[in-house]
Short mmCIF file of C-alpha atoms and ligand atoms in Angstrom, two decimals:
data_model
loop_
_atom_site.label_atom_id
_atom_site.label_comp_id
_atom_site.label_asym_id
_atom_site.label_seq_id
_atom_site.Cartn_x
_atom_site.Cartn_y
_atom_site.Cartn_z
CA MET A 131 -54.82 6.33 -51.50
CA ASN A 132 -51.28 6.74 -50.24
CA GLU A 133 -51.60 9.59 -47.74
CA LYS A 134 -48.35 10.98 -46.35
CA ARG A 135 -48.45 10.99 -42.58
CA PHE A 136 -46.47 10.82 -39.37
CA PRO A 137 -47.41 8.33 -36.64
CA GLU A 138 -49.77 9.31 -33.82
CA GLY A 139 -47.85 10.68 -30.85
CA PHE A 140 -44.86 11.68 -33.00
CA LEU A 141 -42.72 14.00 -30.86
CA TRP A 142 -42.43 17.37 -32.62
CA GLY A 143 -40.39 19.92 -30.76
CA GLY A 144 -37.06 21.56 -30.13
CA ALA A 145 -33.78 21.04 -28.32
CA VAL A 146 -31.36 23.19 -26.36
CA ALA A 147 -28.66 22.66 -23.74
CA ALA A 148 -28.27 24.20 -20.29
CA ASN A 149 -24.77 25.56 -20.93
CA GLN A 150 -25.85 27.38 -24.08
CA LEU A 151 -28.88 29.23 -22.75
CA GLU A 152 -29.37 29.15 -18.98
CA GLY A 153 -26.72 31.71 -18.01
CA ALA A 154 -26.63 32.19 -14.20
CA TRP A 155 -23.36 30.33 -14.41
CA MET A 156 -22.44 30.87 -10.74
CA GLU A 157 -25.89 31.28 -9.24
CA ASP A 158 -27.57 29.28 -6.46
CA GLY A 159 -24.46 27.29 -5.68
CA LYS A 160 -23.41 26.29 -9.19
CA GLN A 161 -19.69 26.06 -9.93
CA PRO A 162 -18.06 26.23 -13.38
CA ASN A 163 -18.39 23.40 -15.82
CA VAL A 164 -16.07 22.66 -18.70
CA THR A 165 -17.81 24.95 -21.19
CA ASP A 166 -17.75 27.90 -18.78
CA ILE A 167 -14.04 28.29 -19.45
CA CYS A 168 -14.21 27.31 -23.07
CA VAL A 169 -16.17 30.06 -24.66
CA GLY A 170 -13.92 33.07 -24.75
CA ILE A 171 -13.67 35.86 -27.25
CA ASN A 172 -10.85 38.33 -27.00
CA THR A 173 -12.28 41.85 -27.07
CA ALA A 174 -8.78 43.29 -27.07
CA GLU A 175 -8.34 42.21 -30.67
CA PRO A 176 -10.71 44.22 -32.84
CA GLY A 177 -11.81 42.49 -36.00
CA LEU A 178 -11.12 39.07 -34.58
CA LYS A 179 -13.07 36.49 -36.55
CA TRP A 180 -15.76 34.50 -34.82
CA ASN A 181 -14.52 31.10 -35.72
CA GLU A 182 -12.83 28.09 -34.19
CA GLU A 183 -9.58 30.09 -34.13
CA ALA A 184 -11.11 32.60 -31.76
CA HIS A 185 -12.90 30.00 -29.71
CA LYS A 186 -10.10 29.03 -27.38
CA TRP A 187 -10.10 26.68 -24.46
CA GLU A 188 -7.99 27.95 -21.59
CA MET A 189 -7.90 26.78 -18.02
CA GLN A 190 -8.05 30.29 -16.56
CA LEU A 191 -10.76 32.86 -17.15
CA ASP A 192 -9.37 35.91 -18.93
CA PRO A 193 -10.84 39.28 -17.83
CA ASN A 194 -10.31 40.65 -21.36
CA LYS A 195 -12.60 38.10 -22.90
CA ILE A 196 -16.33 37.79 -23.19
CA TYR A 197 -17.86 34.51 -22.13
CA LEU A 198 -21.32 34.67 -23.68
CA SER A 199 -22.41 31.42 -22.09
CA HIS A 200 -22.05 32.91 -18.61
CA ASP A 201 -25.27 34.81 -19.16
CA GLY A 202 -26.55 32.73 -22.09
CA ILE A 203 -29.98 34.09 -22.97
CA ASP A 204 -30.86 34.21 -19.27
CA PHE A 205 -33.18 31.22 -19.57
CA TYR A 206 -32.54 30.50 -15.91
CA HIS A 207 -34.69 33.52 -15.03
CA ARG A 208 -36.90 33.67 -18.12
CA TYR A 209 -37.76 30.02 -18.69
CA LYS A 210 -41.48 30.57 -18.15
CA GLU A 211 -41.68 33.09 -20.97
CA ASP A 212 -39.52 30.87 -23.21
CA LEU A 213 -41.43 27.68 -22.53
CA ALA A 214 -44.68 29.52 -23.26
CA LEU A 215 -43.23 30.52 -26.64
CA MET A 216 -42.29 26.89 -27.33
CA ALA A 217 -45.71 25.63 -26.29
CA GLY A 218 -47.21 28.36 -28.49
CA MET A 219 -45.80 26.48 -31.49
CA GLY A 220 -47.60 23.35 -30.38
CA PHE A 221 -44.40 21.55 -29.34
CA LYS A 222 -45.09 18.10 -27.97
CA CYS A 223 -41.59 17.73 -26.59
CA PHE A 224 -38.80 19.97 -25.34
CA ARG A 225 -35.24 18.79 -24.90
CA THR A 226 -32.79 20.42 -22.55
CA SER A 227 -30.03 19.20 -20.26
CA ILE A 228 -29.47 19.22 -16.54
CA ALA A 229 -26.29 21.13 -15.75
CA TRP A 230 -24.52 18.55 -13.59
CA GLY A 231 -22.81 21.41 -11.71
CA ARG A 232 -26.14 22.76 -10.46
CA ILE A 233 -26.78 19.44 -8.72
CA PHE A 234 -23.23 18.61 -7.62
CA PRO A 235 -21.34 21.90 -8.05
CA ASN A 236 -17.85 20.37 -7.99
CA GLY A 237 -19.03 16.93 -9.00
CA ASP A 238 -17.49 15.07 -6.05
CA GLU A 239 -19.74 16.19 -3.17
CA GLU A 240 -21.74 13.58 -1.30
CA VAL A 241 -24.84 15.72 -0.88
CA PRO A 242 -26.65 17.42 -3.77
CA ASN A 243 -27.40 21.11 -3.99
CA GLU A 244 -31.09 21.58 -3.20
CA ALA A 245 -31.34 24.90 -5.06
CA GLY A 246 -30.23 23.20 -8.27
CA LEU A 247 -32.64 20.31 -7.83
CA LYS A 248 -35.47 22.74 -7.17
CA PHE A 249 -34.75 24.70 -10.37
CA TYR A 250 -35.23 21.60 -12.52
CA ASP A 251 -38.27 20.53 -10.53
CA ASP A 252 -39.92 23.81 -11.46
CA LEU A 253 -38.69 23.65 -15.04
CA PHE A 254 -40.03 20.13 -15.66
CA ASP A 255 -43.32 20.95 -13.93
CA GLU A 256 -43.74 23.93 -16.21
CA MET A 257 -43.01 21.87 -19.32
CA ARG A 258 -45.59 19.30 -18.32
CA ARG A 259 -48.14 21.97 -17.42
CA LEU A 260 -47.74 23.32 -20.96
CA GLY A 261 -48.17 19.88 -22.49
CA MET A 262 -44.54 19.29 -23.48
CA GLU A 263 -42.78 16.01 -22.74
CA PRO A 264 -39.34 16.71 -21.22
CA ALA A 265 -36.48 14.94 -23.00
CA ILE A 266 -33.46 15.36 -20.77
CA THR A 267 -29.76 15.02 -21.48
CA LEU A 268 -27.73 14.09 -18.41
CA SER A 269 -24.50 15.58 -19.70
CA HIS A 270 -24.36 18.05 -22.59
CA TYR A 271 -20.73 19.29 -22.55
CA GLU A 272 -21.28 20.10 -18.86
CA THR A 273 -18.82 18.08 -16.79
CA PRO A 274 -18.00 20.07 -13.61
CA LEU A 275 -14.61 21.70 -14.16
CA HIS A 276 -13.31 20.55 -10.78
CA LEU A 277 -13.61 16.92 -11.91
CA LEU A 278 -11.23 17.67 -14.77
CA THR A 279 -8.64 19.68 -12.89
CA GLU A 280 -8.67 17.42 -9.83
CA TYR A 281 -9.05 13.96 -11.36
CA GLY A 282 -8.47 14.36 -15.11
CA GLY A 283 -12.18 13.75 -15.73
CA TRP A 284 -13.29 10.55 -17.38
CA CYS A 285 -9.82 9.00 -17.65
CA SER A 286 -10.03 8.56 -13.86
CA ASP A 287 -11.78 5.51 -12.42
CA ARG A 288 -13.22 7.75 -9.66
CA MET A 289 -15.63 9.28 -12.18
CA LEU A 290 -18.00 6.34 -12.20
CA GLU A 291 -18.74 6.79 -8.49
CA PHE A 292 -19.50 10.53 -8.97
CA TRP A 293 -21.60 9.86 -12.06
CA LYS A 294 -23.63 7.11 -10.39
CA ARG A 295 -24.38 9.41 -7.49
CA TYR A 296 -25.50 12.16 -9.86
CA VAL A 297 -27.74 10.00 -12.03
CA THR A 298 -29.24 8.19 -9.05
CA THR A 299 -30.07 11.58 -7.52
CA VAL A 300 -31.80 12.98 -10.59
CA PHE A 301 -33.59 9.75 -11.59
CA THR A 302 -34.99 9.55 -8.06
CA ARG A 303 -35.91 13.21 -7.78
CA TYR A 304 -37.61 13.49 -11.18
CA LYS A 305 -39.31 10.10 -11.16
CA GLY A 306 -42.70 10.49 -12.79
CA LYS A 307 -41.79 13.88 -14.26
CA VAL A 308 -39.18 12.74 -16.76
CA THR A 309 -39.05 9.38 -18.50
CA LEU A 310 -37.11 10.24 -21.67
CA TRP A 311 -33.40 10.49 -20.88
CA MET A 312 -30.19 10.74 -22.88
CA THR A 313 -26.75 9.98 -21.44
CA PHE A 314 -23.81 11.91 -22.97
CA ASN A 315 -24.51 14.45 -25.73
CA GLU A 316 -22.51 13.75 -28.90
CA VAL A 317 -19.87 11.94 -26.87
CA ASN A 318 -18.54 10.38 -30.08
CA ASN A 319 -17.03 13.81 -30.80
CA MET A 320 -14.39 12.93 -28.23
CA TYR A 321 -12.21 11.71 -31.11
CA ARG A 322 -11.59 15.39 -31.92
CA ARG A 323 -12.79 17.45 -28.89
CA PRO A 324 -12.16 15.16 -25.93
CA MET A 325 -12.12 17.79 -23.22
CA VAL A 326 -15.51 19.29 -23.99
CA SER A 327 -17.34 16.34 -25.51
CA ALA A 328 -16.21 13.76 -23.01
CA GLY A 329 -14.94 15.73 -20.03
CA VAL A 330 -11.38 14.40 -20.08
CA LEU A 331 -8.13 16.22 -19.39
CA SER A 332 -4.57 14.94 -19.44
CA LEU A 333 -3.07 16.11 -16.17
CA ASP A 334 0.40 16.99 -17.36
CA PRO A 335 1.90 20.44 -17.78
CA GLU A 336 1.92 20.42 -21.55
CA ASN A 337 -1.79 19.90 -21.75
CA LYS A 338 -2.57 22.61 -19.25
CA VAL A 339 -1.33 25.00 -21.92
CA ASN A 340 -3.54 23.48 -24.57
CA PRO A 341 -6.17 21.41 -22.84
CA GLN A 342 -7.71 20.33 -26.12
CA VAL A 343 -4.77 18.01 -26.62
CA VAL A 344 -5.50 14.89 -24.62
CA ASN A 345 -2.99 12.08 -24.92
CA GLU A 346 -4.16 8.90 -26.64
CA LYS A 347 -3.85 6.75 -23.53
CA ASP A 348 -6.08 9.05 -21.46
CA LYS A 349 -8.54 9.44 -24.29
CA TRP A 350 -9.15 5.73 -24.73
CA GLN A 351 -9.24 5.12 -20.98
CA ALA A 352 -11.96 7.78 -20.82
CA TYR A 353 -13.75 6.03 -23.67
CA VAL A 354 -14.04 2.67 -21.89
CA ASN A 355 -14.96 4.38 -18.62
CA ILE A 356 -17.75 6.26 -20.39
CA LEU A 357 -19.08 3.06 -21.98
CA VAL A 358 -19.29 1.46 -18.54
CA ALA A 359 -20.96 4.59 -17.12
CA ASN A 360 -23.44 4.56 -20.00
CA ALA A 361 -24.38 0.97 -19.16
CA TRP A 362 -24.73 1.78 -15.45
CA THR A 363 -27.05 4.66 -16.36
CA VAL A 364 -29.36 2.28 -18.21
CA LYS A 365 -29.34 -0.15 -15.27
CA ILE A 366 -29.93 2.50 -12.59
CA GLY A 367 -32.53 4.30 -14.67
CA HIS A 368 -34.58 1.13 -15.19
CA GLU A 369 -34.31 0.11 -11.55
CA ILE A 370 -35.53 3.47 -10.26
CA ASP A 371 -38.39 3.72 -12.72
CA PRO A 372 -39.21 0.95 -15.22
CA ALA A 373 -40.99 3.61 -17.29
CA ASN A 374 -37.65 5.32 -17.97
CA ARG A 375 -36.27 5.11 -21.48
CA ILE A 376 -32.55 5.77 -21.68
CA GLY A 377 -30.96 6.65 -24.98
CA CYS A 378 -27.48 7.43 -26.19
CA MET A 379 -27.06 10.73 -28.06
CA LEU A 380 -24.54 10.76 -30.87
CA SER A 381 -23.54 13.22 -33.55
CA SER A 382 -24.53 11.22 -36.62
CA SER A 383 -23.99 13.41 -39.65
CA ALA A 384 -20.90 11.22 -40.14
CA VAL A 385 -23.11 8.35 -41.35
CA ALA A 386 -23.67 10.39 -44.52
CA ASN A 387 -19.96 10.56 -45.30
CA TYR A 388 -20.13 9.60 -48.96
CA PRO A 389 -17.13 8.32 -50.94
CA VAL A 390 -16.42 10.94 -53.60
CA ASN A 391 -16.31 8.21 -56.27
CA CYS A 392 -16.16 4.41 -56.60
CA ASP A 393 -12.40 4.12 -56.07
CA PRO A 394 -12.27 1.38 -53.40
CA LYS A 395 -9.82 3.52 -51.44
CA ASN A 396 -12.51 6.16 -51.13
CA VAL A 397 -15.27 3.65 -50.37
CA LEU A 398 -13.34 1.90 -47.61
CA GLY A 399 -11.77 5.15 -46.42
CA ALA A 400 -15.18 6.83 -46.08
CA TYR A 401 -16.54 3.86 -44.15
CA ASN A 402 -13.53 3.74 -41.86
CA LEU A 403 -13.86 7.44 -41.11
CA THR A 404 -17.52 6.92 -40.17
CA ARG A 405 -16.42 4.12 -37.86
CA THR A 406 -13.74 6.15 -36.11
CA ALA A 407 -15.92 9.26 -35.88
CA LEU A 408 -19.17 7.62 -34.83
CA PHE A 409 -19.80 3.87 -34.95
CA TYR A 410 -17.01 3.20 -32.45
CA MET A 411 -19.34 4.73 -29.86
CA GLY A 412 -22.76 3.64 -31.13
CA ASP A 413 -21.73 -0.01 -31.68
CA PRO A 414 -20.94 -0.81 -28.02
CA MET A 415 -23.77 1.37 -26.67
CA CYS A 416 -26.33 -0.36 -28.91
CA ASN A 417 -24.84 -3.77 -29.67
CA GLY A 418 -23.04 -4.39 -26.39
CA LYS A 419 -19.43 -4.94 -27.40
CA ILE A 420 -16.30 -3.02 -28.25
CA PRO A 421 -15.82 -3.45 -32.01
CA GLY A 422 -12.91 -5.34 -33.57
CA TYR A 423 -11.87 -2.45 -35.84
CA LEU A 424 -11.23 -0.35 -32.73
CA LYS A 425 -9.25 -3.11 -31.01
CA ARG A 426 -7.11 -3.34 -34.13
CA MET A 427 -6.39 0.39 -33.95
CA TRP A 428 -5.46 0.05 -30.25
CA ARG A 429 -3.13 -2.86 -31.06
CA GLU A 430 -1.42 -0.90 -33.79
CA LYS A 431 -0.96 2.14 -31.56
CA GLY A 432 0.10 0.08 -28.55
CA ILE A 433 -2.86 1.23 -26.46
CA ASP A 434 -4.47 -1.08 -23.95
CA PRO A 435 -7.20 0.62 -21.89
CA VAL A 436 -8.00 -0.97 -18.56
CA ILE A 437 -11.46 -2.51 -18.32
CA SER A 438 -12.62 -5.26 -15.96
CA GLU A 439 -14.61 -8.36 -16.91
CA ASP A 440 -17.51 -6.84 -14.95
CA GLY A 441 -17.25 -3.67 -17.01
CA LEU A 442 -17.39 -5.64 -20.26
CA GLN A 443 -20.37 -7.58 -18.93
CA MET A 444 -22.17 -4.33 -18.03
CA ILE A 445 -21.68 -3.03 -21.59
CA LYS A 446 -23.09 -6.28 -22.91
CA ASP A 447 -26.08 -6.44 -20.56
CA TYR A 448 -27.21 -2.82 -20.53
CA THR A 449 -27.51 -1.40 -24.02
CA VAL A 450 -29.60 1.72 -24.61
CA ASP A 451 -33.36 1.74 -25.20
CA TYR A 452 -33.19 4.07 -28.18
CA TYR A 453 -30.70 5.95 -30.31
CA ALA A 454 -30.97 9.75 -30.25
CA PHE A 455 -28.88 11.76 -32.67
CA SER A 456 -28.06 15.01 -34.40
CA TYR A 457 -27.90 15.42 -38.16
CA TYR A 458 -26.93 18.66 -39.84
CA LYS A 459 -25.22 17.90 -43.14
CA SER A 460 -23.45 15.27 -45.20
CA SER A 461 -19.86 15.19 -46.43
CA ALA A 462 -18.01 13.85 -49.46
CA TYR A 463 -14.86 11.87 -48.73
CA GLN A 464 -11.64 11.92 -50.73
CA TYR A 465 -8.90 9.67 -49.33
CA SER A 466 -6.02 11.99 -50.08
CA GLY A 467 -5.92 14.89 -47.65
CA GLU A 468 -6.54 15.24 -43.94
CA ALA A 469 -10.17 15.17 -42.82
CA GLU A 470 -11.43 18.41 -41.26
CA PHE A 471 -14.35 18.83 -38.87
CA ASP A 472 -16.78 21.33 -37.34
CA THR A 473 -19.78 20.99 -35.04
CA GLY A 474 -21.94 19.81 -37.93
CA GLY A 475 -19.62 16.85 -38.54
CA ILE A 476 -16.99 15.97 -41.13
CA LYS A 477 -16.12 18.76 -43.58
CA GLY A 478 -15.07 16.78 -46.68
CA VAL A 479 -14.78 18.01 -50.27
CA ASP A 480 -17.48 19.78 -52.32
CA ASN A 481 -20.45 17.68 -53.34
CA PRO A 482 -21.60 18.94 -56.78
CA TYR A 483 -24.90 17.06 -56.53
CA LEU A 484 -26.26 19.10 -53.63
CA LYS A 485 -28.41 22.08 -54.56
CA ALA A 486 -27.81 24.39 -51.60
CA VAL A 487 -25.20 25.53 -49.16
CA SER A 488 -26.04 27.70 -46.16
CA PRO A 489 -24.88 31.36 -46.33
CA LYS A 490 -21.35 32.33 -45.29
CA PRO A 491 -19.43 32.22 -43.07
CA TRP A 492 -20.56 28.72 -42.07
CA SER A 493 -21.43 27.43 -45.57
CA TRP A 494 -22.89 24.08 -44.51
CA PRO A 495 -24.00 21.86 -47.42
CA VAL A 496 -27.74 21.17 -47.28
CA ASP A 497 -28.63 17.51 -47.82
CA PRO A 498 -32.14 16.52 -46.72
CA GLU A 499 -31.96 13.08 -48.39
CA GLY A 500 -28.87 12.51 -46.26
CA LEU A 501 -31.19 12.42 -43.25
CA ARG A 502 -33.29 9.65 -44.80
CA TYR A 503 -30.10 7.75 -45.56
CA VAL A 504 -28.82 8.19 -41.98
CA LEU A 505 -32.12 7.00 -40.52
CA ASN A 506 -32.12 3.88 -42.69
CA VAL A 507 -28.50 2.97 -42.02
CA LEU A 508 -28.84 3.42 -38.26
CA TYR A 509 -32.05 1.42 -38.11
CA ASP A 510 -30.57 -1.43 -40.15
CA ARG A 511 -27.44 -1.43 -37.95
CA TYR A 512 -29.07 -1.22 -34.51
CA ASN A 513 -32.75 -2.04 -34.86
CA LYS A 514 -33.58 0.46 -32.09
CA PRO A 515 -36.11 3.31 -32.14
CA LEU A 516 -34.45 6.46 -33.47
CA PHE A 517 -34.99 9.95 -32.13
CA ILE A 518 -33.83 12.97 -34.15
CA VAL A 519 -32.97 15.35 -31.32
CA GLU A 520 -31.02 17.91 -33.35
CA ASN A 521 -31.46 19.15 -36.90
CA GLY A 522 -31.24 22.80 -37.83
CA ILE A 523 -29.37 25.56 -39.61
CA GLY A 524 -27.43 28.51 -38.20
CA LEU A 525 -27.89 31.87 -39.94
CA ASP A 526 -26.65 35.40 -39.31
CA GLU A 527 -29.86 37.42 -38.98
CA THR A 528 -30.80 41.03 -38.31
CA PRO A 529 -34.39 42.23 -37.96
CA ASP A 530 -35.57 44.52 -40.81
CA GLU A 531 -36.96 48.04 -40.29
CA ASN A 532 -40.23 46.55 -39.04
CA GLY A 533 -38.40 44.37 -36.56
CA GLU A 534 -39.19 41.24 -38.59
CA ILE A 535 -37.03 38.34 -39.70
CA HIS A 536 -37.98 36.56 -42.90
CA ASP A 537 -36.09 33.32 -42.52
CA ASP A 538 -37.20 31.55 -45.70
CA PHE A 539 -33.94 29.61 -45.89
CA ARG A 540 -34.66 28.04 -42.49
CA VAL A 541 -38.23 27.13 -43.45
CA GLN A 542 -37.03 25.50 -46.67
CA TYR A 543 -34.31 23.59 -44.81
CA ALA A 544 -36.75 22.37 -42.14
CA ARG A 545 -39.47 21.39 -44.60
CA ASP A 546 -37.11 19.44 -46.86
CA HIS A 547 -35.61 17.53 -43.94
CA MET A 548 -38.97 16.75 -42.35
CA ILE A 549 -40.26 15.37 -45.65
CA GLN A 550 -37.30 13.00 -45.76
CA VAL A 551 -38.09 11.85 -42.21
CA GLN A 552 -41.54 10.90 -43.42
CA GLU A 553 -39.94 8.96 -46.31
CA ALA A 554 -37.79 7.06 -43.83
CA ILE A 555 -40.90 6.22 -41.79
CA GLU A 556 -42.43 4.85 -45.01
CA ASP A 557 -39.23 2.81 -45.44
CA GLY A 558 -40.09 1.12 -42.15
CA VAL A 559 -37.81 3.05 -39.80
CA ASP A 560 -39.12 3.53 -36.25
CA VAL A 561 -38.73 7.29 -35.64
CA MET A 562 -39.84 8.63 -32.25
CA GLY A 563 -39.77 12.31 -33.09
CA TYR A 564 -38.08 15.30 -34.63
CA LEU A 565 -36.60 18.07 -32.48
CA TRP A 566 -35.27 21.23 -34.09
CA TRP A 567 -31.92 22.37 -32.74
CA GLY A 568 -32.14 25.76 -31.18
CA PRO A 569 -35.85 26.74 -31.46
CA ILE A 570 -34.76 29.93 -29.70
CA ASP A 571 -31.40 31.62 -30.46
CA VAL A 572 -28.70 30.39 -28.08
CA VAL A 573 -24.92 30.61 -27.76
CA SER A 574 -23.21 28.43 -30.38
CA ALA A 575 -21.47 25.31 -29.10
CA GLY A 576 -18.85 25.27 -31.81
CA THR A 577 -17.88 28.92 -32.01
CA GLY A 578 -19.20 30.47 -28.81
CA GLU A 579 -21.05 33.23 -30.64
CA MET A 580 -24.61 34.60 -30.64
CA LYS A 581 -24.42 35.55 -34.29
CA LYS A 582 -25.02 31.98 -35.46
CA ARG A 583 -28.77 31.77 -34.90
CA TYR A 584 -30.96 28.68 -35.22
CA GLY A 585 -34.16 29.92 -33.60
CA PHE A 586 -37.77 30.28 -34.61
CA VAL A 587 -37.56 32.89 -31.86
CA TYR A 588 -35.04 35.72 -32.11
CA VAL A 589 -33.13 36.89 -29.03
CA ASP A 590 -31.73 40.41 -28.94
CA ARG A 591 -28.19 39.60 -27.81
CA PHE A 592 -24.96 40.09 -29.70
CA ASN A 593 -21.38 38.88 -29.87
CA ASP A 594 -20.09 41.84 -27.87
CA GLY A 595 -22.39 40.88 -25.01
CA THR A 596 -24.87 43.76 -25.56
CA GLY A 597 -28.61 43.45 -26.24
CA THR A 598 -31.93 43.73 -24.44
CA LEU A 599 -32.51 39.94 -24.39
CA GLU A 600 -35.97 40.64 -25.74
CA ARG A 601 -37.58 37.73 -27.60
CA SER A 602 -39.47 38.04 -30.91
CA LYS A 603 -40.95 35.57 -33.40
CA LYS A 604 -39.35 35.00 -36.79
CA ASP A 605 -41.49 34.05 -39.82
CA SER A 606 -40.61 30.39 -39.24
CA TYR A 607 -42.49 30.46 -35.92
CA GLU A 608 -45.97 30.37 -37.48
CA TRP A 609 -44.79 27.87 -40.07
CA MET A 610 -43.52 25.47 -37.39
CA LYS A 611 -46.73 25.93 -35.43
CA LYS A 612 -48.68 24.61 -38.38
CA VAL A 613 -46.39 21.59 -38.73
CA CYS A 614 -46.85 20.65 -35.07
CA GLU A 615 -50.58 21.30 -35.04
CA THR A 616 -51.23 19.17 -38.13
CA ASN A 617 -48.78 16.43 -37.11
CA GLY A 618 -46.77 17.17 -40.24
CA ALA A 619 -49.68 17.15 -42.72
CA SER A 620 -49.05 20.82 -43.58
CA LEU A 621 -45.69 19.83 -45.10
CA PHE A 622 -47.50 18.22 -48.00
CA GLU A 623 -50.06 20.96 -48.75
C1 BGP B 81 -24.33 20.11 -31.70
C2 BGP B 81 -24.47 20.35 -30.24
C3 BGP B 81 -25.30 21.50 -29.87
C4 BGP B 81 -25.39 22.61 -30.88
C5 BGP B 81 -25.33 22.20 -32.31
C6 BGP B 81 -25.06 23.30 -33.31
O1 BGP B 81 -23.05 19.66 -31.94
O2 BGP B 81 -24.97 19.23 -29.55
O3 BGP B 81 -24.94 21.84 -28.58
O4 BGP B 81 -24.83 23.78 -30.55
O5 BGP B 81 -24.40 21.20 -32.53
O6 BGP B 81 -23.69 23.61 -33.34
P1 BGP B 81 -23.14 25.07 -33.33
O7 BGP B 81 -23.74 25.74 -32.15
O8 BGP B 81 -21.67 24.96 -33.24
O9 BGP B 81 -23.56 25.65 -34.63
#
């Protein structure tokens, strides 16, 4: 009999990020990080759309704007209640990040902030007490702002020293409590959002006006510096605790960037876009060398980032232990026309073969088989264990008259994707686990809003900053509980 199953010890759970839910943005010594100035909505303009247009990055805080991430969902003070809700679903694993700025508020101090260290001590203890393995991202769009304004962030060679001090501090402090680590969340998105994704800022007047525009030279210097830092993280992590497993974390929807037809221009164009959006980062982190297609692009643009022989050797010697990634949707590629992007990945043209699209205004195409495809391609390319650390769907939801939310669309999305994970496991892919993005409603990374909700748990907080912050379970909560408790068997009932 061919019984569908997931491996023993499969890590079911959910993922969040400090900057999107903790709040307490200036508490206990913390100083602003890059996202603290990024999420601004102008209340002075009624009717303003909650979209990328409204989600501006400015170097100064504007008193007329609401920065929802400053209070998040107040996880900093309510984490016990929230972790209990997660454990109530039978989660085996919970992913969050350490806000670098809680540990080194400006990033360049020599001595860490004890209050910040203590917060994560308590948080990780509580996770373990509840039976959830912590999976911890070292940097999830959370570079301390001071490092950008003072040094230009990762285009500066000073960053490696600050980063090494930070990771050495947290690896040492949380030894035995955390063994699953990820380096830089979705850092491959630096090709389109360098300031937030990679913590890099061009220090010239023009870019202070629009800090999202980072010049090409600075961007690629930051890229090589980050690759070296990634390698150092693996080395330091293993030296401090051989039980540590250090993964990269890359936004990987771009693997499923299908050519719209068999015109070779579309086939090669789609592949090249996947390379420049994703593989350019995964290839060196997993295979140990900077790929030739990237060097060609540098040659053609006259860019020559500085990297020492030692740096190249580090990249070669210290590749990651596993590949963690997000997958939200696929895209269809047509070579004519500029590619567009959002947090889910490449936007592309309509794919008539997909059966569903998420409700407006986000309208993300739903492609569960795309996840099986991504898993297979990544495994064939890197031969490393794969960890799905983000998959989910954002919906605009309001409780009904009984205070309930019937999120059937979310359940369908989750079930269909999980079934494809099991297919990939049957294909021979080594999958460590599946973490749902946003098991509790948090502030959106892409648009800075509360309205785009991913949770199994609803949080009463709204775009205008009002709300009681009360938590309640959506229908999907009980459904997910069954999945975790049966190790996925309930998906096939
Ligand atoms: C990923 C990020 C997350 C998360 C998610 C959903 O890119 O790693 O931080 O927010 O996307 O995106 P959004 O919040 O824009 O819908």
